[in-house]
Amino acid sequence: MRIAEFDPATDAGMVLACYRIYAAGKPADDPHGPLLALPFFTGWFQAGWAGHPRETVAACIGSGGVGGSGGSGDSGGWAGACLLELPGDTNAHLGELTILVAPGQRRRGLGAELLRHAAQRARDHGRTLLWGETRGGSAGSAFAAAMGARAELVEVRRVLELDGIPAGQLARLRGQAEAAASGYSLIRWTGPVPAEHLDQVVAVKAAMADAPRNPGEEELRTDAARIRRNEQHAAGQGMRRYSVAARCDRTGELAGLTQVDVDPGNLAWAFQLDTAVTRAHRGRRLGLLMKTAMLDWLARAEPGVRRIQTGNADSNRHMIAVNAALGYRILDTWQSWEIDVAAILAAPPASGNANS
């Protein structure tokens, strides 16, 4: 087995090889969600959502591989890949891990070797814990359990089929929300947060601090620089971002925000990002008000969008209720896993016939 490091910012051929591994495994690993377009996938490997430092490797069994280009008509002989993200100011003890293994190369120990490699590199960077997620009931979940990972938070992924919304339902829901949200108005923008709203958006996003999270994760700290980095990375992936905010008429402060990304590489799907309402303004149906306004806007601005994907921790009852009212249905569940770096490195190396 050979493991080779590469830089996704400069080696497009290797990114393409990894993309082909991902695409080949998707029918088994993630059969319900959209196939990521290559530019989206490339942006993820290059910078992710938050721009954390990262390491990427590809692996082949035997002496295969094509020496770092991977740019031939198939995956270049590479059978697996690993993306290790290294958060900085928050969760500096943690490594976020994604392992990809080609379907025809599974159960040969490749996944276990990639996990061990990631653990060694995580230890070199001072990390003590690895985190990842897999679809419930998938081969990835079986692999994580077999490696000794701890099952933690479950996220329920949902989809809203826009063609299936009954006529008049959105108008009825928006009317109910407007009645409960007297004294608030909506503002909206595309792309980056306008400078005059940035500090207030930071405050609104800080309201996500009480959202459910895994025991091994620290509270995510949001600041203006983090928001700008996220916007830059999304724009680099070609995403079109839509934002709707609720503003208190009495104070002028932003009370809530919802955001959606649209991928030009797959216009049929949109991706719901954070929806947050500050604690002082909760209980006024602002979440429902902002989301119905967003749907009205997208219908005009992005008529090709037919589905919107979202995810919520299964304990987030309030947002689940909002999504249920809108007509979201469950696609599947995604299991978070945590495993101690020391435990991985203390285990004997894979024998060549592991579960992945």
GROMACS .gro file of C-alpha atoms in nm:
model
  356
    1MET     CA    1   0.000   0.000   0.000
    2ARG     CA    2   0.126   0.347  -0.088
    3ILE     CA    3   0.005   0.673   0.064
    4ALA     CA    4   0.098   0.999  -0.107
    5GLU     CA    5   0.042   1.351   0.016
    6PHE     CA    6  -0.071   1.617  -0.233
    7ASP     CA    7  -0.178   1.980  -0.238
    8PRO     CA    8  -0.533   2.022  -0.372
    9ALA     CA    9  -0.460   2.389  -0.446
   10THR     CA   10  -0.201   2.295  -0.710
   11ASP     CA   11  -0.272   1.934  -0.811
   12ALA     CA   12  -0.602   1.936  -0.997
   13GLY     CA   13  -0.539   1.586  -1.129
   14MET     CA   14  -0.526   1.436  -0.782
   15VAL     CA   15  -0.839   1.625  -0.680
   16LEU     CA   16  -1.010   1.477  -0.985
   17ALA     CA   17  -0.895   1.129  -0.884
   18CYS     CA   18  -1.041   1.182  -0.536
   19TYR     CA   19  -1.362   1.315  -0.689
   20ARG     CA   20  -1.399   0.999  -0.896
   21ILE     CA   21  -1.354   0.787  -0.584
   22TYR     CA   22  -1.621   0.996  -0.410
   23ALA     CA   23  -1.861   0.975  -0.705
   24ALA     CA   24  -1.816   0.599  -0.740
   25GLY     CA   25  -1.898   0.546  -0.373
   26LYS     CA   26  -2.189   0.785  -0.353
   27PRO     CA   27  -2.467   0.539  -0.453
   28ALA     CA   28  -2.379   0.333  -0.145
   29ASP     CA   29  -2.252   0.603   0.091
   30ASP     CA   30  -2.502   0.883   0.023
   31PRO     CA   31  -2.777   0.763  -0.213
   32HIS     CA   32  -3.036   1.028  -0.123
   33GLY     CA   33  -2.854   1.360  -0.143
   34PRO     CA   34  -2.719   1.550  -0.443
   35LEU     CA   35  -2.393   1.460  -0.613
   36LEU     CA   36  -2.150   1.743  -0.544
   37ALA     CA   37  -2.035   1.915  -0.860
   38LEU     CA   38  -1.660   1.900  -0.923
   39PRO     CA   39  -1.601   2.274  -0.846
   40PHE     CA   40  -1.787   2.236  -0.515
   41PHE     CA   41  -1.586   1.924  -0.429
   42THR     CA   42  -1.262   2.096  -0.530
   43GLY     CA   43  -1.339   2.393  -0.306
   44TRP     CA   44  -1.415   2.157  -0.019
   45PHE     CA   45  -1.078   1.981  -0.056
   46GLN     CA   46  -0.895   2.310  -0.097
   47ALA     CA   47  -1.050   2.515   0.182
   48GLY     CA   48  -1.369   2.360   0.318
   49TRP     CA   49  -1.631   2.577   0.484
   50ALA     CA   50  -1.409   2.750   0.736
   51GLY     CA   51  -1.067   2.759   0.572
   52HIS     CA   52  -0.899   2.544   0.836
   53PRO     CA   53  -0.549   2.414   0.764
   54ARG     CA   54  -0.573   2.071   0.611
   55GLU     CA   55  -0.378   1.776   0.483
   56THR     CA   56  -0.483   1.552   0.196
   57VAL     CA   57  -0.350   1.214   0.092
   58ALA     CA   58  -0.439   0.952  -0.166
   59ALA     CA   59  -0.369   0.582  -0.134
   60CYS     CA   60  -0.334   0.284  -0.362
   61ILE     CA   61  -0.297  -0.085  -0.291
   62GLY     CA   62   0.023  -0.238  -0.422
   63SER     CA   63   0.239  -0.022  -0.649
   64GLY     CA   64  -0.042   0.153  -0.838
   65GLY     CA   65  -0.103   0.525  -0.865
   66VAL     CA   66   0.033   0.767  -1.117
   67GLY     CA   67   0.295   0.957  -0.926
   68GLY     CA   68   0.098   1.263  -0.821
   69SER     CA   69  -0.094   1.364  -1.131
   70GLY     CA   70  -0.394   1.136  -1.120
   71GLY     CA   71  -0.512   1.306  -1.436
   72SER     CA   72  -0.582   1.008  -1.659
   73GLY     CA   73  -0.926   0.903  -1.773
   74ASP     CA   74  -1.004   0.710  -1.454
   75SER     CA   75  -0.899   0.758  -1.091
   76GLY     CA   76  -0.536   0.707  -1.187
   77GLY     CA   77  -0.500   0.386  -0.988
   78TRP     CA   78  -0.577   0.560  -0.658
   79ALA     CA   79  -0.816   0.357  -0.442
   80GLY     CA   80  -0.869   0.584  -0.142
   81ALA     CA   81  -0.823   0.932  -0.005
   82CYS     CA   82  -0.819   1.108   0.328
   83LEU     CA   83  -0.891   1.470   0.417
   84LEU     CA   84  -0.776   1.586   0.763
   85GLU     CA   85  -0.893   1.932   0.869
   86LEU     CA   86  -0.726   2.108   1.161
   87PRO     CA   87  -0.941   2.373   1.332
   88GLY     CA   88  -0.750   2.664   1.480
   89ASP     CA   89  -0.890   2.907   1.736
   90THR     CA   90  -1.170   2.674   1.844
   91ASN     CA   91  -1.142   2.295   1.887
   92ALA     CA   92  -0.764   2.302   1.853
   93HIS     CA   93  -0.757   1.956   2.010
   94LEU     CA   94  -0.965   1.813   1.727
   95GLY     CA   95  -0.906   1.679   1.378
   96GLU     CA   96  -1.200   1.659   1.138
   97LEU     CA   97  -1.168   1.351   0.919
   98THR     CA   98  -1.312   1.234   0.588
   99ILE     CA   99  -1.207   0.898   0.443
  100LEU     CA  100  -1.301   0.789   0.091
  101VAL     CA  101  -1.248   0.434  -0.038
  102ALA     CA  102  -1.341   0.314  -0.386
  103PRO     CA  103  -1.621   0.053  -0.373
  104GLY     CA  104  -1.413  -0.218  -0.540
  105GLN     CA  105  -1.127  -0.171  -0.293
  106ARG     CA  106  -1.319  -0.195   0.032
  107ARG     CA  107  -1.266  -0.459   0.302
  108ARG     CA  108  -0.894  -0.477   0.222
  109GLY     CA  109  -0.764  -0.265   0.510
  110LEU     CA  110  -0.727   0.057   0.314
  111GLY     CA  111  -0.966   0.257   0.532
  112ALA     CA  112  -0.792   0.138   0.848
  113GLU     CA  113  -0.453   0.240   0.710
  114LEU     CA  114  -0.583   0.583   0.615
  115LEU     CA  115  -0.730   0.622   0.964
  116ARG     CA  116  -0.397   0.531   1.119
  117HIS     CA  117  -0.212   0.773   0.893
  118ALA     CA  118  -0.456   1.050   0.989
  119ALA     CA  119  -0.410   0.972   1.358
  120GLN     CA  120  -0.032   0.994   1.325
  121ARG     CA  121  -0.055   1.331   1.151
  122ALA     CA  122  -0.315   1.451   1.403
  123ARG     CA  123  -0.077   1.363   1.687
  124ASP     CA  124   0.203   1.549   1.510
  125HIS     CA  125  -0.022   1.857   1.514
  126GLY     CA  126  -0.104   1.818   1.883
  127ARG     CA  127  -0.456   1.681   1.828
  128THR     CA  128  -0.600   1.425   2.069
  129LEU     CA  129  -0.939   1.355   1.910
  130LEU     CA  130  -1.067   1.275   1.560
  131TRP     CA  131  -1.423   1.352   1.449
  132GLY     CA  132  -1.620   1.243   1.143
  133GLU     CA  133  -1.970   1.155   1.031
  134THR     CA  134  -2.131   0.881   0.826
  135ARG     CA  135  -2.478   0.804   0.701
  136GLY     CA  136  -2.670   0.590   0.945
  137GLY     CA  137  -2.663   0.221   0.852
  138SER     CA  138  -2.392   0.266   0.588
  139ALA     CA  139  -2.065   0.079   0.545
  140GLY     CA  140  -1.894   0.389   0.682
  141SER     CA  141  -2.089   0.359   1.006
  142ALA     CA  142  -1.997  -0.008   1.036
  143PHE     CA  143  -1.632   0.082   0.977
  144ALA     CA  144  -1.635   0.357   1.242
  145ALA     CA  145  -1.789   0.123   1.498
  146ALA     CA  146  -1.540  -0.152   1.413
  147MET     CA  147  -1.251   0.091   1.465
  148GLY     CA  148  -1.380   0.171   1.815
  149ALA     CA  149  -1.523   0.517   1.750
  150ARG     CA  150  -1.790   0.650   1.985
  151ALA     CA  151  -2.131   0.731   1.838
  152GLU     CA  152  -2.230   1.085   1.938
  153LEU     CA  153  -2.477   1.341   1.799
  154VAL     CA  154  -2.722   1.231   1.530
  155GLU     CA  155  -2.817   1.480   1.260
  156VAL     CA  156  -3.139   1.428   1.067
  157ARG     CA  157  -3.113   1.538   0.705
  158ARG     CA  158  -3.432   1.664   0.546
  159VAL     CA  159  -3.540   1.784   0.204
  160LEU     CA  160  -3.813   2.021   0.092
  161GLU     CA  161  -3.961   1.931  -0.248
  162LEU     CA  162  -4.070   2.269  -0.380
  163ASP     CA  163  -4.304   2.119  -0.639
  164GLY     CA  164  -4.485   1.937  -0.362
  165ILE     CA  165  -4.582   2.242  -0.157
  166PRO     CA  166  -4.962   2.284  -0.181
  167ALA     CA  167  -5.085   2.602  -0.343
  168GLY     CA  168  -5.135   2.877  -0.088
  169GLN     CA  169  -4.949   2.699   0.194
  170LEU     CA  170  -4.650   2.934   0.202
  171ALA     CA  171  -4.874   3.241   0.200
  172ARG     CA  172  -5.077   3.095   0.489
  173LEU     CA  173  -4.765   3.015   0.693
  174ARG     CA  174  -4.611   3.352   0.623
  175GLY     CA  175  -4.933   3.522   0.732
  176GLN     CA  176  -4.926   3.330   1.061
  177ALA     CA  177  -4.564   3.424   1.116
  178GLU     CA  178  -4.624   3.791   1.035
  179ALA     CA  179  -4.907   3.804   1.287
  180ALA     CA  180  -4.678   3.670   1.559
  181ALA     CA  181  -4.384   3.890   1.452
  182SER     CA  182  -4.549   4.230   1.475
  183GLY     CA  183  -4.280   4.494   1.522
  184TYR     CA  184  -4.024   4.323   1.300
  185SER     CA  185  -3.935   4.378   0.936
  186LEU     CA  186  -3.726   4.178   0.689
  187ILE     CA  187  -3.416   4.278   0.496
  188ARG     CA  188  -3.226   4.069   0.243
  189TRP     CA  189  -2.904   4.061   0.043
  190THR     CA  190  -2.707   3.837  -0.191
  191GLY     CA  191  -2.341   3.751  -0.151
  192PRO     CA  192  -2.132   3.883   0.139
  193VAL     CA  193  -2.292   4.045   0.442
  194PRO     CA  194  -2.308   4.423   0.386
  195ALA     CA  195  -2.051   4.601   0.600
  196GLU     CA  196  -2.317   4.793   0.791
  197HIS     CA  197  -2.473   4.467   0.912
  198LEU     CA  198  -2.158   4.265   0.980
  199ASP     CA  199  -2.126   4.324   1.355
  200GLN     CA  200  -2.495   4.243   1.408
  201VAL     CA  201  -2.469   3.928   1.198
  202VAL     CA  202  -2.182   3.820   1.425
  203ALA     CA  203  -2.415   3.867   1.722
  204VAL     CA  204  -2.696   3.671   1.557
  205LYS     CA  205  -2.468   3.383   1.461
  206ALA     CA  206  -2.342   3.374   1.818
  207ALA     CA  207  -2.697   3.265   1.906
  208MET     CA  208  -2.606   2.928   1.752
  209ALA     CA  209  -2.380   2.867   2.053
  210ASP     CA  210  -2.664   2.690   2.235
  211ALA     CA  211  -2.727   2.451   1.945
  212PRO     CA  212  -2.658   2.084   2.025
  213ARG     CA  213  -2.299   1.969   1.974
  214ASN     CA  214  -2.087   1.663   2.045
  215PRO     CA  215  -1.936   1.623   2.395
  216GLY     CA  216  -1.582   1.650   2.259
  217GLU     CA  217  -1.646   1.977   2.073
  218GLU     CA  218  -1.601   2.326   2.210
  219GLU     CA  219  -1.849   2.604   2.145
  220LEU     CA  220  -1.779   2.762   1.806
  221ARG     CA  221  -1.678   3.126   1.839
  222THR     CA  222  -1.801   3.347   1.556
  223ASP     CA  223  -1.634   3.673   1.458
  224ALA     CA  224  -1.624   3.900   1.156
  225ALA     CA  225  -1.305   3.745   1.021
  226ARG     CA  226  -1.454   3.394   1.031
  227ILE     CA  227  -1.765   3.512   0.847
  228ARG     CA  228  -1.556   3.680   0.578
  229ARG     CA  229  -1.340   3.368   0.533
  230ASN     CA  230  -1.650   3.154   0.496
  231GLU     CA  231  -1.789   3.393   0.235
  232GLN     CA  232  -1.465   3.391   0.041
  233HIS     CA  233  -1.452   3.012   0.035
  234ALA     CA  234  -1.815   2.983  -0.074
  235ALA     CA  235  -1.757   3.235  -0.352
  236GLY     CA  236  -1.446   3.041  -0.457
  237GLN     CA  237  -1.666   2.735  -0.499
  238GLY     CA  238  -1.900   2.940  -0.718
  239MET     CA  239  -2.185   2.934  -0.467
  240ARG     CA  240  -2.458   3.197  -0.480
  241ARG     CA  241  -2.560   3.297  -0.128
  242TYR     CA  242  -2.898   3.440  -0.029
  243SER     CA  243  -2.963   3.593   0.314
  244VAL     CA  244  -3.285   3.706   0.483
  245ALA     CA  245  -3.266   3.880   0.821
  246ALA     CA  246  -3.531   3.993   1.069
  247ARG     CA  247  -3.485   4.337   1.221
  248CYS     CA  248  -3.652   4.475   1.534
  249ASP     CA  249  -3.828   4.796   1.433
  250ARG     CA  250  -3.798   4.944   1.782
  251THR     CA  251  -3.423   4.901   1.829
  252GLY     CA  252  -3.300   4.856   1.473
  253GLU     CA  253  -3.098   4.549   1.575
  254LEU     CA  254  -3.096   4.226   1.377
  255ALA     CA  255  -3.290   3.959   1.561
  256GLY     CA  256  -3.252   3.663   1.325
  257LEU     CA  257  -3.091   3.537   1.005
  258THR     CA  258  -3.136   3.254   0.758
  259GLN     CA  259  -2.906   3.178   0.464
  260VAL     CA  260  -2.921   2.949   0.162
  261ASP     CA  261  -2.649   2.856  -0.089
  262VAL     CA  262  -2.720   2.761  -0.450
  263ASP     CA  263  -2.459   2.563  -0.646
  264PRO     CA  264  -2.452   2.661  -1.016
  265GLY     CA  265  -2.312   2.315  -1.087
  266ASN     CA  266  -2.634   2.152  -0.964
  267LEU     CA  267  -2.915   2.404  -0.983
  268ALA     CA  268  -3.183   2.154  -0.887
  269TRP     CA  269  -3.063   2.159  -0.524
  270ALA     CA  270  -3.009   2.439  -0.274
  271PHE     CA  271  -2.846   2.410   0.067
  272GLN     CA  272  -2.995   2.560   0.381
  273LEU     CA  273  -2.723   2.709   0.599
  274ASP     CA  274  -2.764   2.848   0.951
  275THR     CA  275  -3.096   2.978   1.076
  276ALA     CA  276  -3.058   3.162   1.406
  277VAL     CA  277  -3.269   3.388   1.626
  278THR     CA  278  -3.116   3.571   1.922
  279ARG     CA  279  -3.246   3.467   2.262
  280ALA     CA  280  -3.416   3.800   2.337
  281HIS     CA  281  -3.632   3.773   2.024
  282ARG     CA  282  -3.735   3.408   2.032
  283GLY     CA  283  -4.096   3.296   2.054
  284ARG     CA  284  -4.220   3.530   1.780
  285ARG     CA  285  -4.203   3.285   1.488
  286LEU     CA  286  -3.915   3.475   1.329
  287GLY     CA  287  -3.761   3.152   1.204
  288LEU     CA  288  -4.077   3.067   1.011
  289LEU     CA  289  -4.111   3.425   0.888
  290MET     CA  290  -3.757   3.435   0.749
  291LYS     CA  291  -3.777   3.091   0.591
  292THR     CA  292  -4.106   3.153   0.412
  293ALA     CA  293  -3.969   3.484   0.283
  294MET     CA  294  -3.659   3.300   0.161
  295LEU     CA  295  -3.871   3.048  -0.030
  296ASP     CA  296  -4.067   3.328  -0.196
  297TRP     CA  297  -3.741   3.496  -0.297
  298LEU     CA  298  -3.578   3.179  -0.431
  299ALA     CA  299  -3.884   3.101  -0.643
  300ARG     CA  300  -3.817   3.424  -0.831
  301ALA     CA  301  -3.437   3.442  -0.820
  302GLU     CA  302  -3.355   3.071  -0.870
  303PRO     CA  303  -3.648   2.910  -1.054
  304GLY     CA  304  -3.439   2.602  -1.133
  305VAL     CA  305  -3.414   2.502  -0.766
  306ARG     CA  306  -3.649   2.212  -0.699
  307ARG     CA  307  -3.518   2.085  -0.363
  308ILE     CA  308  -3.367   2.238  -0.052
  309GLN     CA  309  -3.155   2.025   0.179
  310THR     CA  310  -3.114   2.094   0.548
  311GLY     CA  311  -2.988   1.915   0.856
  312ASN     CA  312  -3.074   1.942   1.224
  313ALA     CA  313  -2.958   1.764   1.535
  314ASP     CA  314  -3.235   1.526   1.632
  315SER     CA  315  -3.265   1.714   1.965
  316ASN     CA  316  -3.326   2.055   1.800
  317ARG     CA  317  -3.703   2.040   1.842
  318HIS     CA  318  -3.780   2.403   1.760
  319MET     CA  319  -3.615   2.410   1.418
  320ILE     CA  320  -3.749   2.064   1.337
  321ALA     CA  321  -4.100   2.195   1.405
  322VAL     CA  322  -4.043   2.490   1.171
  323ASN     CA  323  -3.915   2.261   0.897
  324ALA     CA  324  -4.205   2.022   0.945
  325ALA     CA  325  -4.452   2.307   0.902
  326LEU     CA  326  -4.284   2.400   0.575
  327GLY     CA  327  -4.312   2.043   0.447
  328TYR     CA  328  -3.960   1.908   0.485
  329ARG     CA  329  -3.940   1.529   0.490
  330ILE     CA  330  -3.665   1.310   0.630
  331LEU     CA  331  -3.401   1.190   0.385
  332ASP     CA  332  -3.174   1.002   0.624
  333THR     CA  333  -2.971   1.034   0.942
  334TRP     CA  334  -2.602   1.112   0.982
  335GLN     CA  335  -2.407   0.981   1.278
  336SER     CA  336  -2.122   1.179   1.434
  337TRP     CA  337  -1.827   0.976   1.559
  338GLU     CA  338  -1.536   1.058   1.790
  339ILE     CA  339  -1.226   0.850   1.854
  340ASP     CA  340  -0.915   0.917   2.059
  341VAL     CA  341  -0.594   0.952   1.858
  342ALA     CA  342  -0.404   0.755   2.120
  343ALA     CA  343  -0.646   0.461   2.091
  344ILE     CA  344  -0.595   0.439   1.714
  345LEU     CA  345  -0.217   0.443   1.741
  346ALA     CA  346  -0.216   0.189   2.025
  347ALA     CA  347  -0.406  -0.065   1.814
  348PRO     CA  348  -0.209  -0.305   1.590
  349PRO     CA  349  -0.187  -0.209   1.221
  350ALA     CA  350  -0.458  -0.342   0.987
  351SER     CA  351  -0.401  -0.697   0.867
  352GLY     CA  352  -0.529  -0.628   0.516
  353ASN     CA  353  -0.885  -0.758   0.550
  354ALA     CA  354  -1.049  -0.494   0.768
  355ASN     CA  355  -1.404  -0.370   0.715
  356SER     CA  356  -1.300  -0.084   0.488
   0.00000   0.00000   0.00000
